[in-house]
CSV table of C-alpha atoms and ligand atoms in Angstrom, one decimal:
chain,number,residue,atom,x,y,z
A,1,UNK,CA,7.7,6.7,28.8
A,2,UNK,CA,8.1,8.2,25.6
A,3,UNK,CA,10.7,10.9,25.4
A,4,UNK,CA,10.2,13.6,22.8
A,5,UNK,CA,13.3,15.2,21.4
A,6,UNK,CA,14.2,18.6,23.4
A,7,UNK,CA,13.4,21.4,21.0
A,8,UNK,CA,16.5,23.3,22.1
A,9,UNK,CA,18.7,20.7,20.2
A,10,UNK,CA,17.2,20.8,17.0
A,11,UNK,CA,18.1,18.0,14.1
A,12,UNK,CA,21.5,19.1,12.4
A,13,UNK,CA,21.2,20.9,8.5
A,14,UNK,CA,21.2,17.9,6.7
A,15,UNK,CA,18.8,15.9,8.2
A,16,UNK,CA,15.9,18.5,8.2
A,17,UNK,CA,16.5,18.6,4.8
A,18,UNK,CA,16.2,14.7,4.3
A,19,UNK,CA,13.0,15.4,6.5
A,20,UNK,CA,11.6,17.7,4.3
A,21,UNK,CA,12.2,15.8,1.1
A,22,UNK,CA,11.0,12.8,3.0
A,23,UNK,CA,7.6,14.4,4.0
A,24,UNK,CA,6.9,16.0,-0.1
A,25,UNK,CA,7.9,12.5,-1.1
A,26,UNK,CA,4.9,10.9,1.4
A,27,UNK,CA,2.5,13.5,-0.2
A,28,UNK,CA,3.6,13.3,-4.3
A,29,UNK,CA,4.4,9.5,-4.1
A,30,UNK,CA,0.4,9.6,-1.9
A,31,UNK,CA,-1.2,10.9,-4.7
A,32,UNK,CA,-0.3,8.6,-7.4
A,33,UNK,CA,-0.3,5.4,-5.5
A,34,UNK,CA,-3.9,6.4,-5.2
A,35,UNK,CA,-4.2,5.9,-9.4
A,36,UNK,CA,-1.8,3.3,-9.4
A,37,UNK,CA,-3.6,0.9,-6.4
A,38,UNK,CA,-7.4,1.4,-7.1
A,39,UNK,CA,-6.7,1.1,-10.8
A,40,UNK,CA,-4.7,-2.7,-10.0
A,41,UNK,CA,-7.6,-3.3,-7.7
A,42,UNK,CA,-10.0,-2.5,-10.1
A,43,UNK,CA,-8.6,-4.8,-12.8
A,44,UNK,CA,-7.9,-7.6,-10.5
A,45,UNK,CA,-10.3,-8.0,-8.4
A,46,UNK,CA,-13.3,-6.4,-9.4
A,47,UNK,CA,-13.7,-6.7,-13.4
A,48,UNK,CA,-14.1,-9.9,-15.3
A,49,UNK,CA,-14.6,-12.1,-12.2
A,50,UNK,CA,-11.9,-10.4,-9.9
A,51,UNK,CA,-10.2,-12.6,-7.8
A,52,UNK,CA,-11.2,-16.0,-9.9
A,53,UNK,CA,-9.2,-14.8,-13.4
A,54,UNK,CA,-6.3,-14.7,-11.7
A,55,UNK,CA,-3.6,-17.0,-13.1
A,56,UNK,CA,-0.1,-17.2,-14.7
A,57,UNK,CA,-2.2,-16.9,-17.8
A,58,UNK,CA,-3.2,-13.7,-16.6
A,59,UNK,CA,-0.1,-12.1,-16.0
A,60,UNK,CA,1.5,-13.3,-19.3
A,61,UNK,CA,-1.6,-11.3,-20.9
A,62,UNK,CA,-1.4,-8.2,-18.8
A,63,UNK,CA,3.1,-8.2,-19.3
A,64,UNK,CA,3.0,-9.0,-23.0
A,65,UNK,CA,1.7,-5.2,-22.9
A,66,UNK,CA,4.7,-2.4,-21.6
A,67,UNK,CA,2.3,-0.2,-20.5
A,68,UNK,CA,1.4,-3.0,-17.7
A,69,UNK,CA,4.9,-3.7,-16.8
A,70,UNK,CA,5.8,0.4,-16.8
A,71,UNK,CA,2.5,0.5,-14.4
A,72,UNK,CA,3.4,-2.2,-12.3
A,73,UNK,CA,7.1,-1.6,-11.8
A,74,UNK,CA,6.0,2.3,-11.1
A,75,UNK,CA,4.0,1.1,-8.3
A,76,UNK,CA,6.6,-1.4,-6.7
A,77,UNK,CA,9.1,1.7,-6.4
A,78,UNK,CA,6.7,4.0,-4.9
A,79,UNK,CA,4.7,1.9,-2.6
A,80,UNK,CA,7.8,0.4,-1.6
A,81,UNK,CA,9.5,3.5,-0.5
A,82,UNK,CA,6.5,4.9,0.9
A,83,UNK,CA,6.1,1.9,2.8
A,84,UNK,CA,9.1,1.7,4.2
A,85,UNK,CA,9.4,5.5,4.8
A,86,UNK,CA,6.3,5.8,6.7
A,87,UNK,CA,7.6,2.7,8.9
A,88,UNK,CA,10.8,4.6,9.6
A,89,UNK,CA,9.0,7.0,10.9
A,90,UNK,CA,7.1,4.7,13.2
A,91,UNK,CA,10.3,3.0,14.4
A,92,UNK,CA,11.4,6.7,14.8
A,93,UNK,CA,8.5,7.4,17.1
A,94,UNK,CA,8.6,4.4,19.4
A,95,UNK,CA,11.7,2.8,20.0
A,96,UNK,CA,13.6,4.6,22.4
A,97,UNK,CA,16.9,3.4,22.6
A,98,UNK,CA,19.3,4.4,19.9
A,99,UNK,CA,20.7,0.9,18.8
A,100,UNK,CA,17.4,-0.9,18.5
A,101,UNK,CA,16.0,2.4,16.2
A,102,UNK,CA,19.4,2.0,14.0
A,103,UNK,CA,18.9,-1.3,13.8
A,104,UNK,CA,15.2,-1.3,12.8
A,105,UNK,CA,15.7,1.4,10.6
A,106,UNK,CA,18.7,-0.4,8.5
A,107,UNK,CA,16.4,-3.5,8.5
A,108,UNK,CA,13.6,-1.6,6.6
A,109,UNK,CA,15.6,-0.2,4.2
A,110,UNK,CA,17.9,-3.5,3.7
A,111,UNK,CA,14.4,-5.8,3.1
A,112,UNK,CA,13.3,-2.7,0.9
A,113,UNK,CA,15.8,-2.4,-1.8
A,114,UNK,CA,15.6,-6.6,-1.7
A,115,UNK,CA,12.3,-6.5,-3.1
A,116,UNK,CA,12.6,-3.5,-5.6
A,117,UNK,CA,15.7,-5.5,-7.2
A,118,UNK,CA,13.2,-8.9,-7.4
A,119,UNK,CA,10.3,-7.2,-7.9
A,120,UNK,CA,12.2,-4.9,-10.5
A,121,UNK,CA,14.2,-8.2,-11.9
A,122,UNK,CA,10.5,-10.2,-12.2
A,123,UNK,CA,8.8,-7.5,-14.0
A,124,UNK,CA,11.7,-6.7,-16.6
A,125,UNK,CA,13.0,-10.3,-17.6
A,126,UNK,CA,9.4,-12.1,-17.4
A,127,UNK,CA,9.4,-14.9,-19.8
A,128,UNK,CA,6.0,-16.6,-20.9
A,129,UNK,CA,7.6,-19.4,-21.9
A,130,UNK,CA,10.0,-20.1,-19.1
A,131,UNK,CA,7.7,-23.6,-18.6
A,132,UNK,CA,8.0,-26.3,-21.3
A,133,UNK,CA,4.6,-27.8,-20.3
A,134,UNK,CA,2.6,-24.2,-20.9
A,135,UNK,CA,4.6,-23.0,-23.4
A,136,UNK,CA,3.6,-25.1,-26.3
A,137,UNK,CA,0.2,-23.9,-26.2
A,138,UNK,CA,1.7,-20.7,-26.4
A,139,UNK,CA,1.9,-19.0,-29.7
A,140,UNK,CA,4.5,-16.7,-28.7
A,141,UNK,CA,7.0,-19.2,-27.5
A,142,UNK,CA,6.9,-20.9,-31.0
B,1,UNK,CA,-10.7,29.2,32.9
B,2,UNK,CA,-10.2,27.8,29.7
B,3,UNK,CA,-13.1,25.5,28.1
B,4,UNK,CA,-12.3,21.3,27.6
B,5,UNK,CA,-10.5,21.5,24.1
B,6,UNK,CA,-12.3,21.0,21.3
B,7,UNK,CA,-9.8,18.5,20.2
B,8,UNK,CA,-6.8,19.8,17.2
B,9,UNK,CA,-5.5,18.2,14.6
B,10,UNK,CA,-4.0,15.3,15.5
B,11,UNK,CA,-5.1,15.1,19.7
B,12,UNK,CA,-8.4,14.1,20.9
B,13,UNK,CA,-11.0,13.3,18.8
B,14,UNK,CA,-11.5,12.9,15.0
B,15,UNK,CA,-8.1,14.0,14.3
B,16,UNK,CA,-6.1,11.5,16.6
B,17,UNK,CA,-8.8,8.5,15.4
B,18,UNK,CA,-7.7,9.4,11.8
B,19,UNK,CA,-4.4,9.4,12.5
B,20,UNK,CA,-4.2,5.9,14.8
B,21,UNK,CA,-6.3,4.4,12.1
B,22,UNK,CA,-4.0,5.5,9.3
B,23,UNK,CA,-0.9,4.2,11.2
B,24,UNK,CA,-2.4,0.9,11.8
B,25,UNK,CA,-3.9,0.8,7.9
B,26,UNK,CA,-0.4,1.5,6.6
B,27,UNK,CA,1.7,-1.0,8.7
B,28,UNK,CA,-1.0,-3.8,7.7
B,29,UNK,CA,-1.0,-2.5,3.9
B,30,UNK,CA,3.2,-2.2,4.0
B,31,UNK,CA,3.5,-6.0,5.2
B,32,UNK,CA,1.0,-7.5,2.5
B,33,UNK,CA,3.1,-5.6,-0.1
B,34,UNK,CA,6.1,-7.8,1.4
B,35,UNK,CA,4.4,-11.3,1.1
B,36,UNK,CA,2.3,-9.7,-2.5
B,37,UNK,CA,6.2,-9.2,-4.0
B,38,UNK,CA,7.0,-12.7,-3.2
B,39,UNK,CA,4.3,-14.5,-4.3
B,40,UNK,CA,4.3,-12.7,-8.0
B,41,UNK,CA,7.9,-13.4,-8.5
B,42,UNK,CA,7.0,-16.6,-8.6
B,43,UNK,CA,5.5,-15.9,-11.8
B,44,UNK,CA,8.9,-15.5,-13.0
B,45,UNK,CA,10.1,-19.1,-11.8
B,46,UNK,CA,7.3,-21.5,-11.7
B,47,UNK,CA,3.4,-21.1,-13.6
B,48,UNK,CA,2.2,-24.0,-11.7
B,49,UNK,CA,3.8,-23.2,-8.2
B,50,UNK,CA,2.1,-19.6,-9.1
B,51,UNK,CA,-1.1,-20.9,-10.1
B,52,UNK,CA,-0.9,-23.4,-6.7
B,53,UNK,CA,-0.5,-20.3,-4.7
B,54,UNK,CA,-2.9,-18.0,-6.1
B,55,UNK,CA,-5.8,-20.6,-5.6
B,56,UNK,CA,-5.1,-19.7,-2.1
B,57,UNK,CA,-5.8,-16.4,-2.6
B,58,UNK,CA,-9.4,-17.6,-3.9
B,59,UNK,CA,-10.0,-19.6,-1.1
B,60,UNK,CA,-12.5,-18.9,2.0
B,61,UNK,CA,-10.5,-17.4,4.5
B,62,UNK,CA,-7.9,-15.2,2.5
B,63,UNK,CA,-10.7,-14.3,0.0
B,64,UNK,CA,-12.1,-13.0,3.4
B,65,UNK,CA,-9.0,-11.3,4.2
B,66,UNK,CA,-8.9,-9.9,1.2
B,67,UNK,CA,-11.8,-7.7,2.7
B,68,UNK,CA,-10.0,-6.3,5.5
B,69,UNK,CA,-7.1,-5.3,2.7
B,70,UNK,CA,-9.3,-3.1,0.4
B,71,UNK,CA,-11.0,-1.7,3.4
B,72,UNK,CA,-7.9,-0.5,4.8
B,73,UNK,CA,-6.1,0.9,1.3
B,74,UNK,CA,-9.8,2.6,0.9
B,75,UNK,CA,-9.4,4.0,4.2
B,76,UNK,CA,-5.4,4.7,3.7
B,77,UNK,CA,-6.1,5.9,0.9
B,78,UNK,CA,-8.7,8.5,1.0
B,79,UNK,CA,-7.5,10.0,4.5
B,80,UNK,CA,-4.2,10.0,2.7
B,81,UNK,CA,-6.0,12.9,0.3
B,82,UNK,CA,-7.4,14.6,3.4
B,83,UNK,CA,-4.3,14.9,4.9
B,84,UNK,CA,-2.8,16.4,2.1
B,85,UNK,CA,-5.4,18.8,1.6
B,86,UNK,CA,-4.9,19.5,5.5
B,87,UNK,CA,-1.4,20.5,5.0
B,88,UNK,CA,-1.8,22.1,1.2
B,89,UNK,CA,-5.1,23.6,1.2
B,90,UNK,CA,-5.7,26.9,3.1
B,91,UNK,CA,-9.0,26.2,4.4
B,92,UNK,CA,-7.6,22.2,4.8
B,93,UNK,CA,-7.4,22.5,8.6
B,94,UNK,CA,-10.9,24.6,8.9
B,95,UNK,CA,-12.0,21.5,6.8
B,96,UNK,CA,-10.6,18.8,8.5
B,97,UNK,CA,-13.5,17.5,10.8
B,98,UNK,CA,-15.6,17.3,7.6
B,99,UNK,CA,-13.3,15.6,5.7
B,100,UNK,CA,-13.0,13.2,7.9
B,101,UNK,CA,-16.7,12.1,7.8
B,102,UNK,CA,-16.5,12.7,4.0
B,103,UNK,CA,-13.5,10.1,3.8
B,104,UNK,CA,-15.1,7.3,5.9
B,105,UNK,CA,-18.8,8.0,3.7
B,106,UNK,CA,-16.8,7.6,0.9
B,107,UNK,CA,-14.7,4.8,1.9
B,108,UNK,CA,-18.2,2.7,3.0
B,109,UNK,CA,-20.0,3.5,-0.6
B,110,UNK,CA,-17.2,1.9,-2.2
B,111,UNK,CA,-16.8,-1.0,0.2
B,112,UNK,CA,-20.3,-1.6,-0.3
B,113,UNK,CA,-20.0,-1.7,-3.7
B,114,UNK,CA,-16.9,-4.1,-3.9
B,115,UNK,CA,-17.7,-6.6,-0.8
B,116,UNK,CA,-21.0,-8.3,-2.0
B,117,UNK,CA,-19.1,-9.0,-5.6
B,118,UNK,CA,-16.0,-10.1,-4.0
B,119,UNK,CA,-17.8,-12.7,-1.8
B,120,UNK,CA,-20.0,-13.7,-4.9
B,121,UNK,CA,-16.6,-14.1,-6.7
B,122,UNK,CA,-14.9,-16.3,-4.0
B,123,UNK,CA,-18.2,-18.3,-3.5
B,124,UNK,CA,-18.3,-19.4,-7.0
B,125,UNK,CA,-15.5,-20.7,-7.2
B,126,UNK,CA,-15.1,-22.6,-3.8
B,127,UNK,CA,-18.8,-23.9,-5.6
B,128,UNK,CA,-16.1,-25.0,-8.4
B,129,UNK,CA,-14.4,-27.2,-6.0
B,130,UNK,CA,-10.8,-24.9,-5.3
C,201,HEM,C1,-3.2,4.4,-1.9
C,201,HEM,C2,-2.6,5.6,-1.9
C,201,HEM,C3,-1.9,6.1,-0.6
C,201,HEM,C4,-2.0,7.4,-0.2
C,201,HEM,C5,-2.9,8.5,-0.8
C,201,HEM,C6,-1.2,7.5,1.0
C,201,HEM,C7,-1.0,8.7,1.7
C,201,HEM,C8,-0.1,8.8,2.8
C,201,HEM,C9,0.2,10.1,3.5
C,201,HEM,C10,-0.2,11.5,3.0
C,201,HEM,C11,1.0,9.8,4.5
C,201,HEM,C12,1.7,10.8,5.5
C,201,HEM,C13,0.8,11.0,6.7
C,201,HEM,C14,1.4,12.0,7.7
C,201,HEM,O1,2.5,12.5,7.4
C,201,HEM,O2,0.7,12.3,8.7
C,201,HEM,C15,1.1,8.3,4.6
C,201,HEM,C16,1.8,7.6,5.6
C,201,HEM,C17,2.0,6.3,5.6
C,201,HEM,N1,1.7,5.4,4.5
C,201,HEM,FE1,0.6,5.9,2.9
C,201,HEM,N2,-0.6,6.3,1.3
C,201,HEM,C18,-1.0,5.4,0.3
C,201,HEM,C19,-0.6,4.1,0.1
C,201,HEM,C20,0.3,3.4,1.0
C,201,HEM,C21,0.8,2.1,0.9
C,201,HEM,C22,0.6,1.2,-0.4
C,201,HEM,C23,1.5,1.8,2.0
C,201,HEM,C24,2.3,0.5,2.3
C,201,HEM,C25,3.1,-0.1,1.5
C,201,HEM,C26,1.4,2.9,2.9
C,201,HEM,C27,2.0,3.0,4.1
C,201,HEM,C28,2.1,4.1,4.9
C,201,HEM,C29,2.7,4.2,6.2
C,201,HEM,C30,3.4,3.0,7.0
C,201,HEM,C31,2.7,5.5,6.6
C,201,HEM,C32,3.2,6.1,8.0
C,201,HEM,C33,2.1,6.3,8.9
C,201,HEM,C34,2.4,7.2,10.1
C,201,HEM,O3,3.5,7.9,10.1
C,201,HEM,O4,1.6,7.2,11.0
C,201,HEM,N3,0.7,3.9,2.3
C,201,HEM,N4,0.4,7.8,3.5
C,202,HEM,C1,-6.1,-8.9,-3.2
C,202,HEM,C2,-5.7,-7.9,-4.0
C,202,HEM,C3,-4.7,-8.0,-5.0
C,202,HEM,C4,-4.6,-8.9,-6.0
C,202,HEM,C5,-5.5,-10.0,-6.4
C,202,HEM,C6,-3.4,-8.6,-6.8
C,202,HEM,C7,-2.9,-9.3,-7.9
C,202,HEM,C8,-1.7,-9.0,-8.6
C,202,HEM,C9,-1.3,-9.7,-9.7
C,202,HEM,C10,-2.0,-10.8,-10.5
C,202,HEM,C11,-0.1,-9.2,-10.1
C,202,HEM,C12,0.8,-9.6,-11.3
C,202,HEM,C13,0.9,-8.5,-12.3
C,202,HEM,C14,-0.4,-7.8,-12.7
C,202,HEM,O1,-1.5,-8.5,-12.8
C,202,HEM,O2,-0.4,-6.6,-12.8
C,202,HEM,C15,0.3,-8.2,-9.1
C,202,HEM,C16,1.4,-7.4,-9.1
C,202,HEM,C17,1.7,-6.4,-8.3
C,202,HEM,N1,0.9,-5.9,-7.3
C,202,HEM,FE1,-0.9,-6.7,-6.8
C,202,HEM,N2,-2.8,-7.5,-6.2
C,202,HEM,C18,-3.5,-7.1,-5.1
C,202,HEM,C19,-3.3,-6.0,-4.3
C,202,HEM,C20,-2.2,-5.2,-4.4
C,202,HEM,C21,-2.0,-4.0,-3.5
C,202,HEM,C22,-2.9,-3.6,-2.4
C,202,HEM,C23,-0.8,-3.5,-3.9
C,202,HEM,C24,-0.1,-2.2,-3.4
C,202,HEM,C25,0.2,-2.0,-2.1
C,202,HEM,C26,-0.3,-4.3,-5.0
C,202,HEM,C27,1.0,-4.1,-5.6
C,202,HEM,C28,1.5,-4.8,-6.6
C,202,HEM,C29,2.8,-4.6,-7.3
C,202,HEM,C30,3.8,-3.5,-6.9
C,202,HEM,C31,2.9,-5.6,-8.3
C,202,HEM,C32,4.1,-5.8,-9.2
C,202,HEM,C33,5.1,-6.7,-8.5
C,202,HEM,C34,6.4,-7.0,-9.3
C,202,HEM,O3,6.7,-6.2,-10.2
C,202,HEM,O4,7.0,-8.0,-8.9
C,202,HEM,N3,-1.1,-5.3,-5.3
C,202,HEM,N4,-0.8,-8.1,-8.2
């Protein structure tokens, strides 16, 4: 059965706040992704071949240019966090006993900050020339 | 007596349809974005172990997955917008019923217009021997 939460004992000060914030965030974060995803997806995998052109060679193209890397890295943060927002509240409306809701909760937010910091630490320190055997043919890396 | 409710916002009806199907699209989408964060950091480590794992991505059956993806962020996506406008814009819950047919019209136009190029794409190069 699922239980909803007796209006009489309403959430304490603080966390209606981190509610509220939590909802605008779902909305403002919404409306970019929308630019942010369809313009990826329309560079990747519908111009110039889509999926086919993909390659390291790619990538090093697209990163030698900040305003890729600012793009990209915007839209690890925010999809990440809305991601793992709108699975909190998921978790939030399912599970049913307090442990195994904490638990879940901490995991989404544990595995979240992971991948910003890799995704972050990939786009930020990407190296064309970290491979000898590429690099050569590479007039950067000279 | 009261009438059967015309469903609201988010029981019955259009409104709870939109809202199981943007649940489901936005678990789906979040859990790709966990394996799509691993597989370009290893564009960091390794060219050829990235290349080796993107020609998967090309292949038959992820290239047909890659179908269901886009559907779902189109989907995700646009009722994303509606919902917004439901909660922003004062004639947004007057609206809502439409916008739900206007977000699934639009979704299919632009499915339509990506899915016979993306199958063309993965096609060809299968033809090229991946
Ligand atoms: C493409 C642009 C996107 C837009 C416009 C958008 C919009 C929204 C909005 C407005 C909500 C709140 C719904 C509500 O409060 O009833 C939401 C929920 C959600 N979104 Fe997104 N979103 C987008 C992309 C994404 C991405 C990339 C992910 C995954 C990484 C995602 C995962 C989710 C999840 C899991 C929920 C919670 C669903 C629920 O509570 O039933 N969304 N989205
Ligand atoms: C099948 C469809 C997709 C393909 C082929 C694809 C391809 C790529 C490629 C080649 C990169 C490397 C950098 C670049 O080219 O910009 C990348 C990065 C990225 N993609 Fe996608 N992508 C797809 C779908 C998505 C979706 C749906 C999302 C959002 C939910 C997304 C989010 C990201 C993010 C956040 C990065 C940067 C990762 C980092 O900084 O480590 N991609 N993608």
């Amino acid at each position: 059965m699922v239980v909803i939460e007796t209006p009489r004992s309403p959430r304490s000060r603080k966390s209606a706040k981190f509610e509220r914030y939590g909802w605008l965030y779902m909305r403002f974060s919404g409306v970019a992704l929308l630019v942010l995803i369809f313009g990826h997806l329309i560079i990747n995998l519908v111009m110039n071949g889509g999926i086919t052109q993909i390659s390291f060679a790619f990538v090093a193209g697209k990163w030698a240019d900040p305003f890729w890397k600012i793009w990209d890295g915007l839209m690890l943060w925010l999809a990440l966090i809305h991601g793992t927002n709108g699975m909190r509240t998921i978790v939030n409306d399912y599970s049913e006993r307090p442990m195994i809701r904490k638990t879940l909760n901490v995991a989404l937010w544990v595995v979240c900050a992971a991948l910003i910091i890799l995704g972050t630490l990939v786009v930020t320190t990407f190296d064309p020339c970290v491979d000898s055997s590429v690099s050569h043919t590479l007039s950067v890396c000279k | 007596m009261p009438t059967k409710p015309a469903g609201t916002l988010y029981r019955g009806k259009t409104g709870m349809w939109s809202w199981v199907l943007h649940r489901i699209t936005g678990v789906a989408i979040f859990f790709f974005l966990l394996v799509h964060t691993l597989d370009t950091a290893l564009v960091r480590m390794s060219p050829k172990d990235y290349d080796l794992v993107i020609a998967t991505y090309k292949g038959a059956i992820i290239g047909f997955a890659e179908l269901g993806l886009v559907a779902a962020i189109l989907f995700h996506a646009l009722n994303g917008i509606r919902v917004i406008l439901i909660d922003f814009w004062s004639k947004g819950a007057k609206y809502q019923r439409v916008m739900f047919w206007v977000v699934i019209a639009l979704a299919l136009i632009l499915f339509a217009g990506f899915a016979p190029r993306h199958i063309a794409n993965v096609i060809h190069d299968i033809e090229l021997g991946y």
